[in-house]
Coordinates of C-alpha atoms and ligand atoms in Angstrom, one line a residue:
X1 CA 122.7 126.6 3.5
X2 CA 122.9 128.1 7.0
X3 CA 120.3 130.6 8.1
X4 CA 123.2 132.9 8.9
X5 CA 124.3 132.9 5.3
X6 CA 120.8 133.5 4.0
X7 CA 120.3 136.4 6.4
X8 CA 123.3 138.3 4.9
X9 CA 121.6 138.7 1.5
X10 CA 118.5 140.2 0.0
X11 CA 116.9 139.3 -3.3
X12 CA 116.0 141.8 -6.0
X13 CA 113.5 140.7 -8.6
X14 CA 112.1 142.3 -11.7
X15 CA 109.3 140.5 -13.7
X16 CA 108.5 140.7 -17.4
X17 CA 105.0 139.3 -18.1
X18 CA 103.8 138.7 -21.7
X19 CA 100.1 138.9 -21.9
X20 CA 98.3 137.8 -25.1
X21 CA 95.6 140.3 -26.1
X22 CA 92.1 139.0 -26.5
X23 CA 91.6 140.1 -30.1
X24 CA 90.3 137.7 -32.8
X25 CA 93.1 138.4 -35.2
X26 CA 96.8 139.0 -35.2
X27 CA 98.6 142.3 -34.6
X28 CA 99.3 143.0 -38.2
X29 CA 96.9 140.9 -40.3
X30 CA 93.6 139.1 -40.2
X31 CA 94.8 135.6 -39.3
X32 CA 93.0 134.0 -36.4
X33 CA 94.8 133.7 -33.1
X34 CA 92.6 130.9 -31.7
X35 CA 94.5 128.4 -29.6
X36 CA 94.7 124.8 -30.6
X37 CA 94.2 124.9 -34.4
X38 CA 96.0 122.3 -36.6
X39 CA 99.7 123.4 -37.0
X40 CA 100.5 126.0 -39.6
X41 CA 96.9 126.7 -40.6
X42 CA 96.7 130.4 -39.5
X43 CA 99.5 131.7 -41.5
X44 CA 98.9 134.1 -44.3
X45 CA 101.7 135.5 -46.4
X46 CA 101.8 138.5 -44.0
X47 CA 102.4 136.3 -41.0
X48 CA 105.1 134.6 -43.0
X49 CA 106.7 137.9 -43.9
X50 CA 106.7 137.2 -47.7
X51 CA 108.3 140.0 -49.7
X52 CA 105.8 142.6 -50.8
X53 CA 103.2 141.9 -48.2
X54 CA 102.1 144.8 -46.1
X55 CA 101.2 144.7 -42.4
X56 CA 98.4 146.8 -40.9
X57 CA 98.0 147.5 -37.2
X58 CA 95.1 146.0 -35.3
X59 CA 93.3 148.9 -33.7
X60 CA 91.6 146.8 -31.0
X61 CA 95.0 145.5 -29.8
X62 CA 96.2 149.1 -29.4
X63 CA 93.0 150.0 -27.5
X64 CA 93.5 147.0 -25.2
X65 CA 97.1 148.1 -24.5
X66 CA 95.8 151.6 -23.6
X67 CA 93.1 150.1 -21.4
X68 CA 95.7 148.1 -19.4
X69 CA 97.9 151.1 -19.1
X70 CA 95.1 153.3 -17.8
X71 CA 94.1 150.5 -15.3
X72 CA 97.7 150.6 -13.9
X73 CA 98.0 154.4 -13.8
X74 CA 100.6 154.5 -16.6
X75 CA 101.3 157.6 -18.7
X76 CA 100.1 156.8 -22.3
X77 CA 102.5 157.6 -25.0
X78 CA 100.7 159.5 -27.7
X79 CA 103.4 159.3 -30.5
X80 CA 104.1 155.7 -31.2
X81 CA 105.9 153.7 -33.8
X82 CA 106.7 150.0 -34.3
X83 CA 110.3 148.9 -34.6
X84 CA 111.9 145.8 -36.1
X85 CA 113.9 143.8 -33.6
X86 CA 116.2 141.7 -35.8
X87 CA 117.4 138.3 -34.8
X88 CA 117.4 134.8 -36.3
X89 CA 115.4 132.0 -34.8
X90 CA 113.6 129.2 -36.6
X91 CA 110.2 130.1 -35.2
X92 CA 110.5 133.7 -36.3
X93 CA 109.5 133.6 -40.0
X94 CA 110.3 137.2 -40.9
X95 CA 113.8 137.2 -39.3
X96 CA 112.7 140.1 -37.1
X97 CA 110.0 140.7 -34.5
X98 CA 107.8 143.8 -34.7
X99 CA 108.0 145.4 -31.3
X100 CA 108.2 148.8 -29.7
X101 CA 111.6 150.2 -28.9
X102 CA 112.0 153.8 -27.7
X103 CA 108.3 154.6 -27.4
X104 CA 106.5 151.9 -25.3
X105 CA 102.8 152.7 -25.4
X106 CA 102.6 152.9 -21.5
X107 CA 105.2 154.3 -19.1
X108 CA 105.4 154.1 -15.4
X109 CA 102.4 153.0 -13.4
X110 CA 101.9 150.6 -10.5
X111 CA 100.3 147.3 -9.5
X112 CA 99.4 147.2 -5.8
X113 CA 99.9 143.9 -4.0
X114 CA 99.1 142.6 -0.6
X115 CA 101.4 140.2 1.3
X116 CA 101.8 139.1 4.9
X117 CA 103.9 142.2 5.4
X118 CA 101.2 144.6 4.2
X119 CA 100.5 146.3 0.9
X120 CA 103.1 147.5 -1.6
X121 CA 103.0 149.4 -4.9
X122 CA 105.0 147.5 -7.5
X123 CA 106.4 150.0 -9.9
X124 CA 106.2 149.3 -13.6
X125 CA 108.8 150.4 -16.0
X126 CA 106.7 150.2 -19.1
X127 CA 104.1 148.2 -21.0
X128 CA 104.9 147.8 -24.7
X129 CA 103.3 146.0 -27.6
X130 CA 104.8 143.4 -29.7
X131 CA 104.0 140.3 -31.8
X132 CA 104.6 136.8 -30.6
X133 CA 106.9 134.3 -32.3
X134 CA 105.8 130.8 -33.5
X135 CA 106.5 127.7 -31.5
X136 CA 109.4 125.2 -31.8
X137 CA 108.2 121.8 -30.8
X138 CA 111.2 119.6 -29.7
X139 CA 109.4 116.6 -28.1
X140 CA 107.4 115.4 -31.1
X141 CA 110.2 113.6 -32.9
X142 CA 113.6 112.3 -31.7
X143 CA 115.8 113.9 -34.2
X144 CA 113.9 116.8 -35.6
X145 CA 112.3 120.0 -34.3
X146 CA 108.8 120.9 -35.6
X147 CA 107.8 124.5 -36.2
X148 CA 104.2 125.7 -35.7
X149 CA 103.8 129.3 -36.9
X150 CA 100.2 129.7 -35.9
X151 CA 101.2 131.8 -32.9
X152 CA 103.5 134.1 -34.9
X153 CA 102.1 137.6 -35.1
X154 CA 99.7 137.2 -32.1
X155 CA 99.4 140.5 -30.3
X156 CA 101.1 140.7 -26.9
X157 CA 101.8 143.3 -24.3
X158 CA 104.9 143.0 -22.3
X159 CA 104.5 144.4 -18.8
X160 CA 107.9 145.1 -17.2
X161 CA 108.4 146.0 -13.6
X162 CA 111.3 147.9 -12.1
X163 CA 113.7 145.7 -10.1
X164 CA 111.7 146.3 -7.0
X165 CA 110.3 143.0 -5.8
X166 CA 112.0 141.6 -2.7
X167 CA 110.7 138.0 -2.4
X168 CA 109.1 135.1 -4.2
X169 CA 106.0 135.8 -2.2
X170 CA 105.8 139.4 -3.7
X171 CA 106.3 137.9 -7.1
X172 CA 103.5 135.4 -6.5
X173 CA 101.1 138.1 -5.4
X174 CA 102.1 140.4 -8.3
X175 CA 101.4 137.8 -11.0
X176 CA 98.2 136.8 -9.3
X177 CA 97.0 140.5 -9.1
X178 CA 98.1 141.2 -12.7
X179 CA 96.3 138.1 -13.9
X180 CA 93.1 139.2 -12.1
X181 CA 93.4 142.7 -13.6
X182 CA 93.9 141.7 -17.2
X183 CA 91.0 139.2 -17.0
X184 CA 88.8 141.8 -15.2
X185 CA 89.2 144.5 -17.8
X186 CA 88.9 141.8 -20.5
X187 CA 92.0 142.4 -22.4
X188 CA 93.6 138.9 -21.9
X189 CA 92.1 135.5 -20.9
X190 CA 94.9 135.0 -18.3
X191 CA 95.2 131.3 -19.2
X192 CA 98.7 130.4 -18.2
X193 CA 98.5 126.8 -19.3
X194 CA 97.8 127.8 -22.9
X195 CA 100.5 130.5 -22.6
X196 CA 98.2 133.5 -22.8
X197 CA 100.2 134.8 -19.8
X198 CA 103.9 134.0 -19.4
X199 CA 106.4 135.3 -17.0
X200 CA 110.1 135.8 -17.1
X201 CA 111.7 136.3 -13.7
X202 CA 114.9 138.4 -13.4
X203 CA 116.6 137.6 -10.1
X204 CA 119.7 138.9 -8.4
X205 CA 121.0 139.0 -4.8
X206 CA 123.1 141.5 -2.9
X207 CA 124.4 142.1 0.6
X208 CA 121.6 143.5 2.8
X209 CA 121.7 147.3 2.7
X210 CA 123.8 147.4 -0.5
X211 CA 122.6 150.0 -3.1
X212 CA 124.0 148.6 -6.3
X213 CA 122.2 145.8 -8.1
X214 CA 123.9 142.4 -8.4
X215 CA 124.3 140.4 -11.6
X216 CA 120.9 139.0 -12.6
X217 CA 119.8 135.8 -14.2
X218 CA 116.6 135.6 -16.2
X219 CA 114.4 132.6 -15.8
X220 CA 112.3 132.3 -19.0
X221 CA 108.8 131.3 -19.8
X222 CA 107.3 130.4 -16.4
X223 CA 103.9 129.0 -17.2
X224 CA 102.2 129.0 -13.8
X225 CA 102.2 131.3 -10.8
X226 CA 103.5 128.6 -8.5
X227 CA 106.4 128.0 -10.8
X228 CA 107.3 131.7 -10.7
X229 CA 107.6 131.3 -6.9
X230 CA 109.5 128.0 -7.1
X231 CA 111.9 129.2 -9.7
X232 CA 112.7 132.4 -7.7
X233 CA 113.2 130.5 -4.5
X234 CA 115.5 128.1 -6.2
X235 CA 117.5 130.9 -7.8
X236 CA 118.0 132.9 -4.6
X237 CA 119.3 129.8 -2.8
X238 CA 121.5 128.8 -5.7
X239 CA 123.0 132.3 -5.9
X240 CA 123.7 132.5 -2.2
X241 CA 125.5 129.2 -2.3
X242 CA 127.6 130.3 -5.3
X243 CA 128.6 133.6 -3.6
X244 CA 129.1 132.0 -0.2
X245 CA 131.5 129.4 -1.6
X246 CA 133.6 132.2 -3.2
X247 CA 132.2 132.1 -6.7
X248 CA 130.6 134.9 -8.8
X249 CA 127.3 135.0 -10.5
X250 CA 127.4 134.9 -14.3
X251 CA 124.6 136.7 -16.2
X252 CA 122.6 133.9 -17.7
X253 CA 119.3 133.0 -19.3
X254 CA 117.9 130.0 -17.4
X255 CA 114.9 127.7 -17.7
X256 CA 112.8 126.1 -15.1
X257 CA 112.5 122.3 -14.8
X258 CA 109.1 121.6 -13.4
X259 CA 109.9 117.9 -12.8
X260 CA 112.3 118.7 -9.9
X261 CA 111.7 122.5 -9.2
X262 CA 115.2 123.5 -10.3
X263 CA 116.5 125.8 -13.0
X264 CA 119.3 125.2 -15.6
X265 CA 121.3 127.5 -17.8
X266 CA 120.3 127.8 -21.4
X267 CA 122.9 130.4 -22.4
X268 CA 125.3 132.9 -20.9
X269 CA 124.1 136.3 -21.8
X270 CA 126.5 138.2 -23.9
X271 CA 126.9 141.8 -22.8
X272 CA 124.5 143.5 -25.2
X273 CA 122.5 141.8 -27.9
X274 CA 122.6 143.7 -31.1
X275 CA 119.1 143.7 -32.5
X276 CA 119.7 146.6 -34.9
X277 CA 116.4 148.1 -34.1
X278 CA 114.9 150.5 -36.7
X279 CA 111.4 151.9 -37.3
X280 CA 109.4 149.4 -39.4
X281 CA 109.2 151.1 -42.8
X282 CA 106.0 149.3 -43.7
X283 CA 104.1 150.7 -40.7
X284 CA 103.5 154.4 -40.3
X285 CA 104.0 156.0 -36.9
X286 CA 100.7 156.3 -35.1
X287 CA 99.3 159.1 -33.0
X288 CA 96.8 158.5 -30.2
X289 CA 94.3 161.2 -29.7
X290 CA 93.0 162.4 -26.4
X291 CA 89.5 161.5 -27.6
X292 CA 90.5 157.9 -28.1
X293 CA 92.2 157.6 -24.7
X294 CA 89.4 159.4 -22.8
X295 CA 86.8 157.2 -24.5
X296 CA 88.6 154.1 -23.2
X297 CA 88.9 155.6 -19.8
X298 CA 85.2 156.3 -19.7
X299 CA 84.4 152.7 -20.3
X300 CA 86.7 151.3 -17.6
X301 CA 84.9 149.2 -15.1
X302 CA 85.4 149.7 -11.4
X303 CA 88.7 147.9 -10.8
X304 CA 88.9 144.8 -8.6
X305 CA 90.8 146.4 -5.7
X306 CA 88.4 149.4 -5.6
X307 CA 85.4 147.1 -5.7
X308 CA 87.0 144.9 -3.0
X309 CA 87.1 147.9 -0.7
X310 CA 83.6 148.9 -1.5
X311 CA 82.4 145.4 -0.6
X312 CA 83.9 145.8 2.8
X313 CA 83.0 149.4 3.4
X314 CA 79.6 149.7 1.9
X315 CA 78.3 146.1 2.1
X316 CA 80.0 145.2 5.4
X317 CA 81.7 142.0 4.1
X318 CA 84.8 140.6 5.6
X319 CA 88.1 141.1 3.8
X320 CA 88.2 137.4 3.0
X321 CA 84.7 137.4 1.5
X322 CA 85.4 140.6 -0.5
X323 CA 88.6 139.1 -1.9
X324 CA 86.8 135.9 -2.9
X325 CA 83.9 137.7 -4.5
X326 CA 86.3 139.9 -6.6
X327 CA 88.5 137.1 -7.8
X328 CA 86.6 137.1 -11.1
X329 CA 84.6 139.9 -12.6
X330 CA 81.6 137.6 -13.3
X331 CA 81.5 136.6 -9.6
X332 CA 81.5 140.3 -8.5
X333 CA 78.9 141.2 -11.1
X334 CA 76.6 138.4 -9.9
X335 CA 77.0 139.5 -6.3
X336 CA 76.1 143.1 -7.2
X337 CA 73.1 142.0 -9.2
X338 CA 71.7 140.1 -6.2
X339 CA 72.7 142.8 -3.8
X340 CA 70.5 145.2 -5.8
X341 CA 67.4 143.3 -4.9
X342 CA 68.3 141.9 -1.4
X343 CA 69.7 143.6 1.6
X344 CA 71.2 140.5 3.4
X345 CA 74.7 141.0 1.9
X346 CA 76.4 138.5 4.3
X347 CA 73.8 135.9 3.4
X348 CA 74.3 136.5 -0.3
X349 CA 78.1 136.0 0.2
X350 CA 77.6 132.9 2.3
X351 CA 75.3 131.3 -0.3
X352 CA 77.6 132.3 -3.2
X353 CA 80.9 131.2 -1.7
X354 CA 79.3 128.0 -0.2
X355 CA 76.6 126.0 -1.9
X356 CA 76.3 127.9 -5.1
X357 CA 80.0 127.8 -5.9
X358 CA 80.1 124.1 -5.0
X359 CA 77.1 123.5 -7.3
X360 CA 78.8 125.4 -10.1
X361 CA 82.1 123.6 -9.6
X362 CA 80.4 120.3 -9.7
X363 CA 78.9 121.3 -13.1
X364 CA 82.2 122.7 -14.4
X365 CA 80.6 126.2 -14.5
X366 CA 81.4 129.6 -13.2
X367 CA 79.3 132.5 -11.9
X368 CA 79.2 133.7 -15.5
X369 CA 76.9 130.6 -16.1
X370 CA 74.9 131.0 -12.9
X371 CA 71.2 130.6 -13.9
X372 CA 69.7 131.4 -10.5
X373 CA 67.9 134.7 -11.0
X374 CA 68.6 137.5 -8.5
X375 CA 64.9 137.6 -7.5
X376 CA 64.7 133.9 -6.9
X377 CA 68.0 134.1 -4.9
X378 CA 66.5 136.9 -2.8
X379 CA 63.3 134.9 -2.1
X380 CA 65.5 131.8 -1.1
X381 CA 67.4 133.9 1.4
X382 CA 64.1 135.2 2.8
X383 CA 62.7 131.7 3.1
X384 CA 65.7 130.5 5.2
X385 CA 65.7 133.6 7.3
X386 CA 62.1 133.1 8.2
X387 CA 63.0 129.6 9.4
X388 CA 60.7 128.0 6.8
X389 CA 63.6 125.8 5.4
X390 CA 66.8 125.0 7.1
X391 CA 70.0 126.3 5.4
X392 CA 71.7 122.9 4.9
X393 CA 68.6 121.2 3.5
X394 CA 67.9 124.2 1.3
X395 CA 71.5 124.0 0.0
X396 CA 71.3 120.3 -0.7
X397 CA 67.8 119.9 -2.1
X398 CA 66.1 123.2 -2.9
X399 CA 69.1 125.0 -4.6
X400 CA 69.6 122.4 -7.4
X401 CA 65.9 122.6 -8.3
X402 CA 65.8 126.4 -8.3
X403 CA 68.9 126.4 -10.5
X404 CA 66.8 124.7 -13.2
X405 CA 63.3 126.2 -12.6
X406 CA 63.9 129.6 -11.0
X407 CA 60.4 128.8 -9.5
X408 CA 58.9 130.1 -6.3
X409 CA 61.2 128.9 -3.5
X410 CA 58.3 128.3 -1.0
X411 CA 56.2 126.3 -3.5
X412 CA 59.3 124.3 -4.6
X413 CA 60.1 123.6 -0.9
X414 CA 56.6 122.4 -0.3
X415 CA 56.8 120.1 -3.3
X416 CA 60.0 118.7 -1.9
X417 CA 58.3 118.3 1.5
X418 CA 61.1 120.2 3.3
X419 CA 59.2 123.1 4.8
X420 CA 60.0 123.1 8.5
X421 CA 57.1 122.3 10.7
X422 CA 56.3 125.0 13.2
X423 CA 53.1 123.2 14.4
X424 CA 53.5 122.9 18.2
X425 CA 51.8 119.5 18.5
X426 CA 53.9 117.8 15.8
X427 CA 57.1 119.3 17.2
X428 CA 56.2 118.2 20.7
X429 CA 55.6 114.6 19.4
X430 CA 59.0 114.4 17.9
X431 CA 60.7 115.9 20.9
X432 CA 58.9 113.5 23.3
X433 CA 59.8 110.5 21.1
X434 CA 63.4 111.5 21.0
X435 CA 63.5 111.7 24.8
X436 CA 61.7 108.4 25.2
X437 CA 64.2 106.7 22.8
X438 CA 67.2 107.6 24.9
X439 CA 66.5 107.2 28.7
X440 CA 70.2 106.7 29.5
X441 CA 71.2 109.9 27.8
X442 CA 68.4 111.8 29.5
X443 CA 69.8 110.6 32.9
X444 CA 73.3 111.8 32.0
X445 CA 72.0 115.1 30.7
X446 CA 70.1 115.7 34.0
X447 CA 73.3 114.9 35.9
X448 CA 74.9 117.8 34.1
X449 CA 76.2 116.6 30.8
X450 CA 74.6 119.5 28.9
X451 CA 76.6 118.8 25.7
X452 CA 74.2 115.9 25.0
X453 CA 71.6 118.4 23.8
X454 CA 73.1 118.1 20.3
X455 CA 72.4 114.4 20.3
X456 CA 68.7 115.0 21.1
X457 CA 68.4 117.7 18.4
X458 CA 70.0 115.2 16.0
X459 CA 67.5 112.6 16.9
X460 CA 64.6 115.0 16.3
X461 CA 66.2 115.9 13.0
X462 CA 66.1 112.2 12.0
X463 CA 62.6 111.7 13.2
X464 CA 61.3 114.8 11.4
X465 CA 63.4 114.1 8.3
X466 CA 64.9 117.6 8.7
X467 CA 61.5 119.4 8.9
X468 CA 61.8 120.5 12.5
X469 CA 63.5 123.9 13.0
X470 CA 66.6 123.1 15.1
X471 CA 66.4 126.4 17.0
X472 CA 62.8 125.8 18.1
X473 CA 63.6 122.1 18.9
X474 CA 66.6 123.1 21.0
X475 CA 64.4 125.4 23.2
X476 CA 61.7 122.8 23.5
X477 CA 64.2 120.1 24.5
X478 CA 65.8 122.3 27.1
X479 CA 62.4 123.1 28.6
X480 CA 61.4 119.4 28.8
X481 CA 64.7 118.2 30.1
X482 CA 64.8 120.8 32.8
X483 CA 62.0 119.1 34.7
Ligands
ADP501 P1 117.4 143.3 -20.3 O1 117.9 144.3 -21.2 O2 118.3 142.2 -19.9 O3 116.0 142.7 -20.8 P2 116.1 145.3 -18.6 O4 116.9 146.4 -18.0 O5 115.3 145.6 -19.8 O6 117.1 144.1 -19.0 O7 115.3 144.6 -17.5 C1 114.5 143.5 -17.7 C2 113.9 143.2 -16.3 O8 114.9 142.8 -15.4 C3 113.1 144.3 -15.7 O9 112.0 143.7 -15.1 C4 114.1 144.8 -14.6 O10 113.4 145.3 -13.5 C5 114.8 143.5 -14.2 N1 116.2 143.7 -13.7 C6 117.1 144.5 -14.3 N2 118.3 144.4 -13.5 C7 118.0 143.6 -12.5 C8 118.8 143.0 -11.4 N3 120.1 143.4 -11.2 N4 118.2 142.2 -10.6 C9 116.9 141.8 -10.7 N5 116.1 142.3 -11.7 C10 116.7 143.1 -12.6
MG502 MG1 114.4 140.9 -21.1

């Protein structure tokens, strides 16, 4: 496709994200929602919708939905009811899904994203609650489909944006931000591989500057943020091709094929599905009190974007460090716990985002598991700052020990024999030996090849087994070589 053709059009994207709420049990009964159980073991008669069984709403799920709504600045609907959305599908045991229809629990609101073009508020249309369906498994047997109903009835919120995203990059940032937010406020584990967060992307194109929306297609069940981006990129290009070659876009539901980054049609969407919604007669309408809503608001943690700003403004960190440290709440909490006992904020960030993160990664851990006590961490920073131990040696040798012992960093460093020698005689010896070892290089240095200083420092490092402070050594070498 020519650039000229691409430049004539703009994309319009609206995203629907299903987030599984982090409750223990289902939305309307006590069945567990744990992932990975043997098929069809978490299915009581209520999940199965047997006649005469009565659903009961999970209060915690409602509170989580409110929490997310408050975090996105939504208006909370006080008078709610659940509706039956009727349709037939083999993985829907009751023949209807319990959802919200005319009264989504949250209305409006925004999620702010940052892209290469700056920041943008993505407008939400609504967040509503509903139950999940079961799973149809097509690839277990050649000629039959297997049904696992464990997931049926799992509490979800569906977060629906207005058609206001303009590129796959915005969509990528939006899902990334939403994922960070739901994890941060602890209402969803955000695990896209296990399907706790799934995204449907609605995509259309129109001539640049046009005001009416074009016909959309909906790409279903994208299970990674990268696939959201790839599917949208593919769709935009496909649609431009269709229109440029004189065709028209048909409204379709499509699926993404991750093996070749393309999408394919599952069905043409009929004008309007007739779900025959009606209020579920087994569930009484429910009213949310101000006390309940205010109580949830009062317990809201500082949100990641606010904290990110604080880390820059109050702690003087770079935008990059602040973003990294607020990627997960446990990371930010850990930073703050150390910053409460040590003033060297930049050093804390450097340690955390460098050697400590590396150590944790190697042990398949996260900052939630970090055993290094803030006071020990503070003493470690102090030790390096005083020049007693060099940063890279402390990272490689002292840190792993402290992770286990939380001992006194100076004593541990002495035991490891890595305390830097500041004794002038000993330093002088190493420096002189290094100079004696490399007469040719000394001559070159004296002729003006000053860059060789690093080589001499390296030699001293070897001779001293890392115990000579490189800063002091450099000065000493410069003095000696000047004569
Ligand atoms: P449906 O009834 O097909 O589910 P909705 O009006 O509820 O459609 O919108 C579903 C999602 O599709 C929303 O995120 C909305 O922003 C988005 N959307 C609606 N129309 C368009 C369009 N023409 N182009 C892109 N996205 C759209
Ligand atoms: Mg839809």
